[in-house]
Structure formats: structure tokens, C-alpha cells
């Protein structure tokens, strides 16, 4: 109240000015923000009306529904006849992992500064957007932040590190090359460009609709599934070439461009890691000074994406089949059977599928029933009321007949009748419980309206090839444990039984190529510093030295 004693002099009329006696709600001030910040309509009218009013969107917590959101709407409607904003993005509350409101008294609150110190601001931002849409209450769980750190941030850093490591080895600088989009010959390069631009288009559409959760999930899935688990893994051999071939240059240029574009599109959501990647790859000032990227629709090949996704799905089913029978991917198998309808696409990418699933050949089938057996039992809840006292005999009869024949008959749309005690009983799919079992020597896997079957019978030759791949894996681990550089060439010594020695001899060229080995020697007895490995229940000891360090 003491401000009532203050008087100001009006600079124009020289009269005294005092506080007006009326008191207005402070929300009136906040609701007047769109005009007051520009001193409109007294100033800035020429650019306020066409450019700055109404705002595209405003964003605040759900508790502002009857505060700021309402006061802005009410004042603007009275003043101009329309709202001062086009859209509202409402943030709901952040709760604890059990869905309870956070409170210091309950001891379930978290300190955001401690979280950012522990995980980084990017991981927290990304998690809060990815876990649920902003307008849904978020159940905060630190374990999920760790998952974001490891699964997404970790994957992105690994891809970036992969590029930088090999580019540094080759002294490759992307800025020294001009990339012509019309001359992208490699199918996998064209595919990753297409996926990148498709994701870019979807992210822009989602941003326009304020669906930020969809945005970060699209980017996250692209980095993990498309870029890391498929493109880089499928292209890694291109970076191993000793010479800087045209294909290797294109691989570098493609990965460089994809990483730069990814840093741009994720910059609003993870500003710090995006800035690091962008500046290090381009030597430019800041990703945040760049225009937000838009899709180049000339690089989108929907048919190629569809075909590659088909191959990815088939490979995923093949790997799932291996997991089900617990056969490692490094153990070579004879064949995978895929549906005849995919023949054209599969034949174009045969080598890719064979390498991914580690099989010698691909065969085509028209019916999945050749690889599964069906066991049938009566569903007493359905059949009981229909056949009453005959159910015991029907149950015994169904146990004794070929279930596959019954299922095949029904799948063809034909009727099946069970002859029992001089009577015919009609059997429908609703009457029976069908159990599917793999036929001996095969593993069947289905999903996404497709299926594959693996021939899992192991011959001595297949077992030997599997051992060779295991040896390569363990040699690579030994290289890494010995802190050898990626391109260091090595001299390999080993101590093992005659079976393993035969594998080393038979697959010498393959082992040398995969591990950058110049020479392999078998020892009569172990020596110091050897590393012991279990190769499919066979003891092997190996010693790895850089070639120039031979003794």
C-alpha cells in the first residue's frame, strides 16, 4: 500500500500521476503477453499482424489450462475476435516410476541437476520425449534413462566412432570429394539414403503435428536398426579394403552424409551430441545455425525400401530360428527355405542372406507344412456338447491318426470326417486344438505373415567351417585384448589338437583374410602369454603378435 504515496510527473502535461485504485488479476498481464512484448498496437503494427500473430503454438504444463491458456484466449478474443495462438502443446506431470506424484516428503523426487550430471542433458531430454507423449503423465524411471544411454546414445557414438576411426586411418576427408546423387551405384547406399530421407519426411510431418515422441522414436529406430544393425554391419568390409577404391570412397561419403544429416534432424532433441558430431565432421560453426533439413524425395525409393525390409524380416526369422534351436550364427548350416513368392527379391540378394544367416544355400518352398508336424486333440468344451458319450472314442481316434493330414485337409477348405463305430463325425478347426512341432532336422519360424525353415543337420564339413568362424572370432578378441590397432597385421601361433589343426590348415586363407594374419604356426607345446579359448568344447591356445614383433 505504500506505493500509493508515490507520485510521478507526467512528461507531457506536467500533472501528477498516481496508482489507479482498481486492482486487476495478474493473469491479465500474462494474457496480454502477445501484444505487450511488442507494445502493440502503439508500435510494430506493420510486422506484428502478418508475421507474429497469432502464434503457431504455445506450450506449458497442464496446470495452466485455467491460467495462461485461458487468459490469452479470453483477452485476445475480446481484443481481436480470435485466439492469439493456433495450437496448444500441454505438458502433463512427471511422476515417479509407480505413477505417484513426486514429493520431497515422500522421498520419491529426483534432482534434475544430479541426473544431468550422471547421464547428461541429452539423455534426459531424449528419454522424456521417447517414453511417452508430453500430454500423457510420464512415469520417470532411471533404469530407462540408462537404456537410452546404452541403446541409442551408445549406438550412435559407436557408428560415429567407426567412421572416424577408419577415416583417420585412410586420412579420408569428405570435403575433398563431390558426391553426385545420380551416380550412387551401390544398392545398400541407395537404400540408406532412401531410408534417411523417408525418416526425414516423417519427422517433419510429425513436427508439424507436434508429435515429438514419434519424432524421436523414428530417429532412434533409424539409428539402431537401419544405420547400425544393417547398413554399417553390411558395409563394414568395404572399409577394410587396403586401397582407397571407388567403392570405399562411396562408403565413406555415404556414412559421412548420413551422420551429418542425422545430427541435423536430432539437434532440437539432443543438442549437445548433435553439435559434437556435426562440428567434428564438417568443421562448421554450429548445427544450430543450419536450417532444419527437409527430405530430398528424389532419393526416396519406396520399392527398394520394401524389398530390403523383406530381406531384413527373412534374416530376422532365420536368426530367431537359430536362437530357438540354440545354434550359434557362427555355425554354418546347409540351407534355409523361404517362400517361393519371394524368389525374385531373394535371388537378387542371395549372397547377403547367406552371409547374414550363415547358410550354404537358399531353397524355395510353396508350402510350410513340409517342415512342421501337427498334433491334434479334441477341444472338449466345443465337441463335448455336440458328441456327448462318443467323446472318449473320438479322443482316442484323434490321438492315433495323422494330425498333419487332418490340418492340411481343413486348410484346403475341405471337410474332414472321422469314421468311428459305424458313424461319421464331422471335424472342424473349431473342434480341435492344434499343436505345431518342427520336423526332425528342421527348425521352422513364422512371423509378419512370412516363414522360413532352417536345415539344422550338421555334417563334418559344416562343423569344420563353424570351428573356423569361431577361431576367427577368438583371434579378433585376442587382438582387441592385446590393444592392437585395427589395421595391424599379425603373426599367429597356436596349440591345439589335430582336429583344430586341420581346420587351421583347411581354412587358412579365410582366417588370414579375416584377421589380417600374415603367418600361422602350430606349436608342439604351449608357451608363455598364450590365451586359452574354448572353441565349441575344444581347447585352443593362441598367441598373437604384430608381424614386426616375430621372434
Coordinates of C-alpha atoms in Angstrom, one line a residue, residues 6-437:
X6 CA 4.5 7.7 -4.7
X7 CA 3.7 10.4 -7.3
X8 CA 5.2 10.7 -10.8
X9 CA 5.2 13.7 -13.0
X10 CA 3.7 13.4 -16.5
X11 CA 6.3 14.5 -19.0
X12 CA 3.7 15.9 -21.3
X13 CA 1.1 17.7 -19.2
X14 CA 3.3 18.0 -16.1
X15 CA 0.4 16.8 -13.9
X16 CA 0.9 14.3 -11.0
X17 CA 0.4 10.6 -11.7
X18 CA -0.7 8.1 -9.0
X19 CA -1.5 4.4 -8.9
X20 CA -5.0 3.7 -10.2
X21 CA -7.3 2.4 -7.5
X22 CA -8.5 -0.6 -9.5
X23 CA -6.8 -4.0 -8.9
X24 CA -6.7 -6.5 -11.7
X25 CA -5.7 -10.2 -11.7
X26 CA -2.1 -10.7 -12.5
X27 CA -3.1 -13.3 -15.1
X28 CA -4.3 -10.4 -17.2
X29 CA -0.7 -9.3 -17.6
X30 CA 0.4 -12.8 -18.7
X31 CA -2.6 -13.0 -21.1
X32 CA -1.6 -9.7 -22.6
X33 CA 1.9 -11.0 -23.4
X34 CA 1.4 -11.4 -27.2
X35 CA 0.7 -7.6 -27.5
X36 CA 2.7 -6.2 -24.6
X37 CA 6.0 -7.7 -25.7
X38 CA 5.8 -5.7 -28.9
X39 CA 3.9 -2.6 -27.5
X40 CA 1.2 -3.4 -30.0
X41 CA -1.0 -1.6 -31.2
X42 CA 1.0 1.5 -30.4
X43 CA 4.2 0.2 -32.2
X44 CA 5.4 -2.5 -34.6
X45 CA 2.0 -2.9 -36.3
X46 CA 3.5 -3.4 -39.7
X47 CA 5.1 -6.7 -38.9
X48 CA 3.1 -7.9 -35.9
X49 CA -0.1 -8.6 -37.7
X50 CA 1.1 -10.6 -40.7
X51 CA 4.1 -12.4 -39.1
X52 CA 3.8 -12.6 -35.3
X53 CA 0.1 -13.0 -34.6
X54 CA -1.4 -15.5 -33.9
X55 CA 1.4 -17.7 -32.6
X56 CA 1.8 -21.2 -34.2
X57 CA 1.7 -22.8 -30.7
X58 CA 2.2 -22.2 -27.1
X59 CA 3.4 -24.8 -24.5
X60 CA 3.1 -25.1 -20.8
X61 CA 2.0 -27.5 -18.1
X62 CA -1.5 -28.8 -17.7
X63 CA -1.9 -26.6 -14.6
X64 CA -2.0 -23.6 -16.9
X65 CA -5.3 -24.6 -18.5
X66 CA -7.3 -22.2 -16.4
X67 CA -4.4 -19.7 -16.1
X68 CA -2.2 -18.7 -19.0
X69 CA -4.1 -20.6 -21.8
X70 CA -7.4 -19.2 -20.7
X71 CA -6.3 -15.6 -20.1
X72 CA -4.5 -15.5 -23.5
X73 CA -7.6 -16.8 -25.2
X74 CA -10.1 -14.6 -23.4
X75 CA -8.1 -11.3 -23.8
X76 CA -7.3 -11.9 -27.4
X77 CA -10.9 -12.9 -28.2
X78 CA -12.2 -9.6 -26.6
X79 CA -9.4 -7.6 -28.2
X80 CA -9.2 -9.0 -31.7
X81 CA -12.1 -11.5 -32.1
X82 CA -9.7 -14.5 -32.4
X83 CA -7.2 -16.6 -30.4
X84 CA -3.6 -15.4 -30.0
X85 CA -2.4 -19.0 -30.7
X86 CA -3.2 -21.7 -33.2
X87 CA -2.3 -24.7 -31.1
X88 CA -1.5 -25.7 -27.6
X89 CA 1.0 -28.3 -26.6
X90 CA 0.3 -29.3 -23.0
X91 CA 2.8 -31.0 -20.8
X92 CA 1.4 -33.3 -18.2
X93 CA 3.1 -34.1 -14.9
X94 CA 6.3 -36.2 -14.4
X95 CA 5.5 -38.9 -11.8
X96 CA 7.7 -41.5 -10.1
X97 CA 8.0 -45.0 -11.6
X98 CA 5.0 -46.2 -9.7
X99 CA 2.8 -43.4 -11.1
X100 CA 2.8 -41.4 -7.8
X101 CA 3.3 -37.6 -7.7
X102 CA 6.8 -36.7 -6.8
X103 CA 7.3 -35.1 -3.4
X104 CA 10.2 -34.4 -1.1
X105 CA 8.1 -35.6 1.9
X106 CA 7.5 -39.0 0.2
X107 CA 11.2 -39.3 -0.7
X108 CA 10.3 -40.2 -4.3
X109 CA 11.5 -36.9 -6.0
X110 CA 14.6 -36.7 -8.2
X111 CA 17.2 -33.9 -8.5
X112 CA 17.4 -33.0 -12.2
X113 CA 20.8 -31.5 -11.9
X114 CA 22.2 -34.7 -10.4
X115 CA 20.5 -36.7 -13.2
X116 CA 22.1 -34.5 -15.9
X117 CA 25.5 -34.7 -14.1
X118 CA 25.2 -38.5 -14.2
X119 CA 23.7 -39.1 -17.6
X120 CA 24.0 -35.8 -19.5
X121 CA 21.2 -33.4 -20.5
X122 CA 20.8 -35.1 -23.9
X123 CA 19.9 -38.5 -22.5
X124 CA 17.3 -36.9 -20.1
X125 CA 15.7 -34.9 -22.8
X126 CA 15.6 -37.8 -25.2
X127 CA 14.2 -40.1 -22.5
X128 CA 11.4 -37.7 -21.5
X129 CA 10.3 -37.4 -25.1
X130 CA 10.7 -41.1 -26.1
X131 CA 9.0 -42.6 -23.0
X132 CA 5.6 -41.1 -23.7
X133 CA 3.9 -38.1 -25.5
X134 CA 4.2 -34.8 -23.5
X135 CA 0.4 -34.7 -22.9
X136 CA 0.4 -38.0 -21.0
X137 CA 1.8 -38.3 -17.4
X138 CA 5.3 -39.6 -17.5
X139 CA 6.4 -42.3 -15.1
X140 CA 10.1 -41.5 -14.6
X141 CA 12.4 -44.5 -14.1
X142 CA 16.1 -44.0 -14.0
X143 CA 16.6 -47.5 -15.4
X144 CA 15.0 -46.4 -18.7
X145 CA 17.4 -43.5 -18.9
X146 CA 20.3 -46.0 -18.7
X147 CA 18.6 -47.9 -21.5
X148 CA 18.5 -44.8 -23.7
X149 CA 22.2 -44.1 -22.9
X150 CA 23.3 -47.6 -23.9
X151 CA 20.9 -48.5 -26.6
X152 CA 20.5 -45.2 -28.6
X153 CA 23.3 -42.8 -27.5
X154 CA 25.8 -45.6 -27.3
X155 CA 24.9 -47.0 -30.7
X156 CA 25.1 -43.5 -32.3
X157 CA 28.5 -42.9 -30.7
X158 CA 29.7 -46.3 -31.9
X159 CA 28.7 -45.6 -35.5
X160 CA 30.4 -42.2 -35.3
X161 CA 33.5 -43.7 -33.8
X162 CA 33.5 -46.4 -36.5
X163 CA 33.5 -43.8 -39.2
X164 CA 36.1 -41.6 -37.5
X165 CA 38.5 -44.5 -36.8
X166 CA 38.6 -45.8 -40.4
X167 CA 38.6 -42.3 -41.9
X168 CA 41.6 -41.3 -39.8
X169 CA 43.4 -44.5 -40.8
X170 CA 42.9 -43.6 -44.5
X171 CA 43.3 -39.9 -44.0
X172 CA 39.9 -39.5 -45.7
X173 CA 38.3 -36.1 -45.8
X174 CA 34.8 -35.9 -47.2
X175 CA 35.1 -32.2 -48.1
X176 CA 37.7 -33.1 -50.8
X177 CA 35.1 -35.1 -52.7
X178 CA 31.9 -34.1 -54.6
X179 CA 29.1 -36.6 -54.3
X180 CA 26.8 -36.9 -57.2
X181 CA 23.4 -38.4 -56.1
X182 CA 22.8 -39.6 -59.7
X183 CA 25.8 -41.9 -59.5
X184 CA 25.1 -43.8 -56.3
X185 CA 25.6 -47.3 -57.7
X186 CA 25.7 -49.4 -54.5
X187 CA 22.2 -50.8 -53.7
X188 CA 22.8 -50.6 -49.9
X189 CA 24.0 -46.9 -50.3
X190 CA 20.8 -46.1 -52.3
X191 CA 18.8 -47.9 -49.6
X192 CA 20.2 -46.0 -46.6
X193 CA 19.8 -42.6 -48.5
X194 CA 16.2 -43.6 -49.2
X195 CA 15.6 -44.6 -45.5
X196 CA 17.2 -41.4 -44.3
X197 CA 15.0 -39.2 -46.4
X198 CA 11.9 -41.2 -45.7
X199 CA 12.6 -40.7 -41.9
X200 CA 13.3 -37.1 -42.5
X201 CA 9.9 -36.6 -44.2
X202 CA 8.1 -38.5 -41.4
X203 CA 9.9 -36.4 -38.7
X204 CA 8.9 -33.2 -40.5
X205 CA 5.3 -34.3 -40.7
X206 CA 5.3 -35.3 -37.0
X207 CA 6.8 -32.0 -36.0
X208 CA 4.1 -30.2 -37.8
X209 CA 1.6 -32.2 -35.8
X210 CA 3.5 -31.6 -32.5
X211 CA 4.1 -35.4 -32.1
X212 CA 7.6 -35.1 -30.7
X213 CA 7.5 -38.6 -29.3
X214 CA 7.0 -40.1 -32.7
X215 CA 9.9 -37.9 -34.0
X216 CA 12.5 -39.2 -31.5
X217 CA 11.3 -42.8 -31.9
X218 CA 11.6 -42.6 -35.7
X219 CA 15.2 -41.2 -35.3
X220 CA 16.1 -43.8 -32.7
X221 CA 14.8 -46.7 -34.7
X222 CA 16.6 -45.4 -37.8
X223 CA 20.0 -45.1 -36.0
X224 CA 19.7 -48.5 -34.2
X225 CA 18.0 -50.7 -36.8
X226 CA 18.8 -49.2 -40.2
X227 CA 22.1 -47.4 -39.8
X228 CA 23.9 -49.5 -37.2
X229 CA 22.4 -53.0 -37.3
X230 CA 22.0 -53.1 -41.1
X231 CA 23.9 -50.5 -43.1
X232 CA 27.2 -50.4 -41.1
X233 CA 27.2 -54.1 -40.4
X234 CA 26.5 -54.9 -44.0
X235 CA 29.1 -52.4 -45.3
X236 CA 31.9 -52.9 -42.8
X237 CA 34.0 -55.0 -45.3
X238 CA 34.1 -52.0 -47.7
X239 CA 36.1 -50.0 -45.1
X240 CA 38.6 -52.9 -44.7
X241 CA 39.9 -52.6 -48.2
X242 CA 43.6 -51.7 -48.2
X243 CA 43.3 -49.3 -51.1
X244 CA 41.0 -46.3 -51.3
X245 CA 38.8 -47.8 -54.1
X246 CA 35.8 -46.0 -55.6
X247 CA 33.5 -48.3 -53.6
X248 CA 35.4 -47.5 -50.4
X249 CA 35.2 -43.7 -51.1
X250 CA 31.4 -44.0 -51.7
X251 CA 31.0 -45.9 -48.4
X252 CA 32.8 -43.1 -46.6
X253 CA 30.9 -40.4 -48.3
X254 CA 27.6 -42.1 -47.6
X255 CA 28.2 -42.7 -43.9
X256 CA 29.6 -39.2 -43.5
X257 CA 26.5 -37.6 -45.1
X258 CA 24.1 -39.8 -43.2
X259 CA 25.8 -38.9 -39.9
X260 CA 25.7 -35.2 -40.7
X261 CA 22.0 -35.3 -41.7
X262 CA 21.2 -37.3 -38.6
X263 CA 22.9 -34.7 -36.4
X264 CA 20.8 -32.0 -38.0
X265 CA 17.5 -33.8 -37.6
X266 CA 18.1 -34.8 -34.0
X267 CA 19.6 -31.4 -33.0
X268 CA 16.4 -30.0 -31.4
X269 CA 16.1 -33.1 -29.2
X270 CA 19.7 -33.8 -28.3
X271 CA 21.5 -30.5 -28.9
X272 CA 24.9 -31.4 -27.4
X273 CA 25.8 -34.7 -29.1
X274 CA 24.3 -33.4 -32.3
X275 CA 26.6 -30.4 -32.1
X276 CA 29.7 -32.5 -31.4
X277 CA 29.1 -34.8 -34.3
X278 CA 28.2 -32.0 -36.7
X279 CA 31.1 -29.7 -35.9
X280 CA 33.7 -32.6 -35.9
X281 CA 32.5 -33.9 -39.3
X282 CA 32.0 -30.5 -41.1
X283 CA 34.3 -28.0 -39.3
X284 CA 31.4 -25.6 -39.4
X285 CA 30.3 -23.3 -36.6
X286 CA 27.2 -25.0 -35.3
X287 CA 24.4 -27.4 -36.3
X288 CA 22.0 -25.0 -34.6
X289 CA 22.8 -22.3 -37.2
X290 CA 21.7 -24.5 -40.0
X291 CA 18.2 -24.8 -41.5
X292 CA 16.3 -27.8 -40.3
X293 CA 16.7 -30.5 -43.0
X294 CA 13.9 -31.4 -45.4
X295 CA 13.6 -34.6 -47.4
X296 CA 15.1 -35.0 -50.9
X297 CA 12.2 -37.0 -52.4
X298 CA 14.3 -37.8 -55.4
X299 CA 16.4 -40.1 -53.2
X300 CA 13.4 -42.0 -51.8
X301 CA 12.9 -45.4 -53.4
X302 CA 9.9 -46.9 -51.8
X303 CA 10.2 -50.2 -53.7
X304 CA 13.8 -50.7 -52.7
X305 CA 12.9 -50.0 -49.1
X306 CA 10.1 -52.5 -49.3
X307 CA 12.4 -55.2 -50.8
X308 CA 15.2 -54.6 -48.3
X309 CA 12.7 -54.7 -45.4
X310 CA 11.5 -58.1 -46.8
X311 CA 15.1 -59.3 -46.7
X312 CA 15.6 -57.9 -43.1
X313 CA 12.5 -59.7 -42.0
X314 CA 13.6 -63.0 -43.5
X315 CA 17.0 -62.7 -41.9
X316 CA 15.4 -61.9 -38.5
X317 CA 13.3 -65.0 -38.8
X318 CA 16.3 -67.1 -39.7
X319 CA 18.2 -65.7 -36.7
X320 CA 15.2 -66.4 -34.5
X321 CA 15.1 -70.0 -35.7
X322 CA 18.8 -70.3 -34.8
X323 CA 18.1 -69.0 -31.3
X324 CA 15.2 -71.4 -30.8
X325 CA 17.5 -74.4 -31.5
X326 CA 20.4 -72.7 -29.8
X327 CA 22.8 -72.9 -32.8
X328 CA 25.2 -70.0 -33.0
X329 CA 25.3 -67.8 -36.1
X330 CA 28.9 -68.7 -36.5
X331 CA 28.0 -72.4 -37.1
X332 CA 27.4 -72.7 -40.8
X333 CA 24.2 -74.6 -41.9
X334 CA 23.4 -76.2 -45.1
X335 CA 20.2 -74.4 -46.2
X336 CA 17.4 -72.0 -45.4
X337 CA 14.0 -72.5 -47.0
X338 CA 12.0 -69.4 -47.9
X339 CA 8.6 -68.9 -49.6
X340 CA 8.5 -69.2 -53.4
X341 CA 6.6 -65.9 -53.7
X342 CA 9.8 -64.0 -52.6
X343 CA 12.1 -65.7 -55.2
X344 CA 12.8 -62.6 -57.4
X345 CA 13.8 -60.4 -54.5
X346 CA 15.8 -63.1 -52.7
X347 CA 17.7 -64.1 -55.8
X348 CA 18.9 -60.5 -56.2
X349 CA 20.2 -60.5 -52.6
X350 CA 21.2 -64.2 -52.2
X351 CA 24.8 -63.5 -51.0
X352 CA 23.5 -61.0 -48.4
X353 CA 21.0 -63.5 -46.9
X354 CA 23.5 -66.4 -47.0
X355 CA 26.1 -64.3 -45.2
X356 CA 23.7 -62.9 -42.6
X357 CA 22.2 -66.3 -41.6
X358 CA 25.4 -68.2 -42.4
X359 CA 24.0 -70.9 -44.7
X360 CA 25.4 -72.5 -47.9
X361 CA 22.3 -72.3 -50.0
X362 CA 18.8 -70.9 -50.2
X363 CA 15.9 -73.1 -51.3
X364 CA 12.3 -72.1 -52.2
X365 CA 9.2 -73.8 -50.9
X366 CA 5.5 -73.3 -51.7
X367 CA 4.0 -74.9 -48.5
X368 CA 5.3 -74.5 -45.0
X369 CA 3.6 -77.8 -43.9
X370 CA 6.5 -79.8 -45.3
X371 CA 8.6 -78.6 -42.3
X372 CA 6.2 -79.0 -39.5
X373 CA 4.1 -81.7 -37.9
X374 CA 0.7 -81.2 -36.4
X375 CA -0.6 -82.8 -33.3
X376 CA -4.4 -82.6 -32.7
X377 CA -6.5 -83.1 -29.7
X378 CA -10.2 -82.6 -29.2
X379 CA -11.5 -79.3 -27.6
X380 CA -13.9 -80.9 -25.1
X381 CA -15.6 -77.5 -24.5
X382 CA -16.7 -77.4 -28.2
X383 CA -17.0 -81.1 -29.1
X384 CA -18.5 -82.3 -25.8
X385 CA -21.9 -80.8 -26.2
X386 CA -22.1 -82.0 -29.8
X387 CA -21.0 -85.6 -29.4
X388 CA -21.6 -86.4 -25.8
X389 CA -20.9 -90.1 -24.9
X390 CA -18.9 -90.6 -28.1
X391 CA -16.1 -88.2 -26.9
X392 CA -13.9 -90.9 -25.3
X393 CA -13.8 -92.8 -28.6
X394 CA -13.2 -89.7 -30.7
X395 CA -10.3 -88.6 -28.4
X396 CA -8.6 -92.0 -28.7
X397 CA -9.1 -91.9 -32.5
X398 CA -7.7 -88.4 -32.9
X399 CA -4.6 -89.5 -31.0
X400 CA -4.0 -92.3 -33.4
X401 CA -4.4 -90.5 -36.8
X402 CA -2.0 -88.3 -38.8
X403 CA -2.7 -84.8 -37.5
X404 CA -1.0 -83.2 -40.5
X405 CA -3.4 -84.9 -42.9
X406 CA -6.4 -83.5 -40.9
X407 CA -5.0 -80.0 -40.8
X408 CA -4.0 -80.0 -44.5
X409 CA -7.5 -81.1 -45.4
X410 CA -9.1 -78.4 -43.4
X411 CA -6.7 -75.7 -44.6
X412 CA -7.7 -76.5 -48.2
X413 CA -11.3 -75.8 -47.3
X414 CA -12.4 -79.4 -47.5
X415 CA -14.4 -81.2 -44.8
X416 CA -12.9 -84.0 -42.7
X417 CA -15.0 -86.8 -41.3
X418 CA -13.9 -89.3 -38.6
X419 CA -15.3 -92.8 -39.0
X420 CA -16.0 -94.4 -35.7
X421 CA -18.3 -97.3 -34.7
X422 CA -20.1 -97.2 -38.0
X423 CA -20.8 -93.4 -37.7
X424 CA -19.2 -90.3 -39.3
X425 CA -18.3 -87.4 -37.1
X426 CA -17.6 -84.1 -38.9
X427 CA -14.4 -82.4 -37.5
X428 CA -13.9 -78.6 -37.9
X429 CA -10.9 -76.4 -37.0
X430 CA -13.0 -75.1 -34.0
X431 CA -13.4 -78.7 -32.7
X432 CA -9.7 -79.4 -32.3
X433 CA -6.6 -77.9 -30.5
X434 CA -3.7 -77.8 -33.0
X435 CA 0.0 -78.0 -31.8
X436 CA 2.8 -77.4 -34.2
X437 CA 6.1 -79.2 -33.9

